[in-house]
GROMACS .gro file of C-alpha atoms in nm:
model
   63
    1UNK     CA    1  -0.818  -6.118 -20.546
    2UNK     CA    2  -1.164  -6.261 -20.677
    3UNK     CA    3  -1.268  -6.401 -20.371
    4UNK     CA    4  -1.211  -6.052 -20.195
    5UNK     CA    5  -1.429  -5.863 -20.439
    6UNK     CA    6  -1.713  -6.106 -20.394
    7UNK     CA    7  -1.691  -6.262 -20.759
    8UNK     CA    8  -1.689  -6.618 -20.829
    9UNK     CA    9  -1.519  -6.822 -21.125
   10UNK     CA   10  -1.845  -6.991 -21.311
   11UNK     CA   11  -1.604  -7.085 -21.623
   12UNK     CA   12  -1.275  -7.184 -21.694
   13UNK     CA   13  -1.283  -7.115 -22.134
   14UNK     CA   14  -0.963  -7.216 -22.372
   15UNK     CA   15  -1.022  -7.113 -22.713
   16UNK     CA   16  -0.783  -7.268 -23.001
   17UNK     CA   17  -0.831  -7.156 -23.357
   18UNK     CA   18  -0.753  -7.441 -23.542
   19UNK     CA   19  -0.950  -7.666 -23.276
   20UNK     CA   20  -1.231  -7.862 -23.515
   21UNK     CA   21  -1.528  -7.860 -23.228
   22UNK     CA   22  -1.604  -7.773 -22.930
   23UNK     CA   23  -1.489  -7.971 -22.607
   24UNK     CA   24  -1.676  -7.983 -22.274
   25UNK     CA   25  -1.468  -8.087 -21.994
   26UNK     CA   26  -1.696  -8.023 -21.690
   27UNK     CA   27  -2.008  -7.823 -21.601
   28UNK     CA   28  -1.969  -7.812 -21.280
   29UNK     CA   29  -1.942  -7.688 -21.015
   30UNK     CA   30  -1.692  -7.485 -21.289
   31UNK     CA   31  -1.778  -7.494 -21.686
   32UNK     CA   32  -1.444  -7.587 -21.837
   33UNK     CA   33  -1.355  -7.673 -22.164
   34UNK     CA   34  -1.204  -7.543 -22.537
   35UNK     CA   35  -1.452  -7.336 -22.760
   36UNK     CA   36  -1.288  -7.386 -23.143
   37UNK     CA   37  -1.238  -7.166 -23.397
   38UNK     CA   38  -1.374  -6.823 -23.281
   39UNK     CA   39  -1.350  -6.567 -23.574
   40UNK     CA   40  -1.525  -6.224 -23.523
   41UNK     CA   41  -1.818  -6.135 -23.723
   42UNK     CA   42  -1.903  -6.537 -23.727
   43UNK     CA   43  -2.215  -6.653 -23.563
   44UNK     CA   44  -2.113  -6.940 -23.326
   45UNK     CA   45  -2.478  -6.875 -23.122
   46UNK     CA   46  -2.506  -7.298 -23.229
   47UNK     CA   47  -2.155  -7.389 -23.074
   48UNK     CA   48  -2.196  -7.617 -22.795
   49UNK     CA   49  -1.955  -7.421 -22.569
   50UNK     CA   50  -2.136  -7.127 -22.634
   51UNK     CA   51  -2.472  -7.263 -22.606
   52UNK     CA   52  -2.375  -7.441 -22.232
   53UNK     CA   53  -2.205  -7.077 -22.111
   54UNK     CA   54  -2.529  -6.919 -22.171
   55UNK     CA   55  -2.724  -7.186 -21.972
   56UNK     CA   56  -2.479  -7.144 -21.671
   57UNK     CA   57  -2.516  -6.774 -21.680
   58UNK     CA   58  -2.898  -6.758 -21.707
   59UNK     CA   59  -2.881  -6.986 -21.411
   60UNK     CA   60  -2.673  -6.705 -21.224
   61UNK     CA   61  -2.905  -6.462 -21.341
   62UNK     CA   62  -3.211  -6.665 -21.181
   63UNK     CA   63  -3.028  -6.704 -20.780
   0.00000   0.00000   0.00000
């Protein structure tokens, strides 16, 4: 279904709330990994999940 609207998988994301940090299982060619303890209204800009998504998609944006 992806594949046949064009789109590509750039990261594969688990997310566990009781998780104490942040794990990074690959960056490529597919970010995978755990993000921890996502709460809304919390600023988790610094989390290194977070911080290596944004890389890969300002990479997209610059193809």
């Amino acid at each position: 279904m992806i594949e046949s609207l064009g789109l590509r998988i750039v990261a594969i994301i688990h997310s566990n709330l009781e998780d104490k940090e942040d794990v990074i299982e690959s960056e490529s060619p597919v970010l995978t990994g755990k993000v921890h303890r996502l709460v809304r209204g919390e600023d988790v800009s610094r989390r290194e999940m977070v911080q290596v998504l944004a890389r890969v998609l300002v990479r997209l944006g610059s193809k």
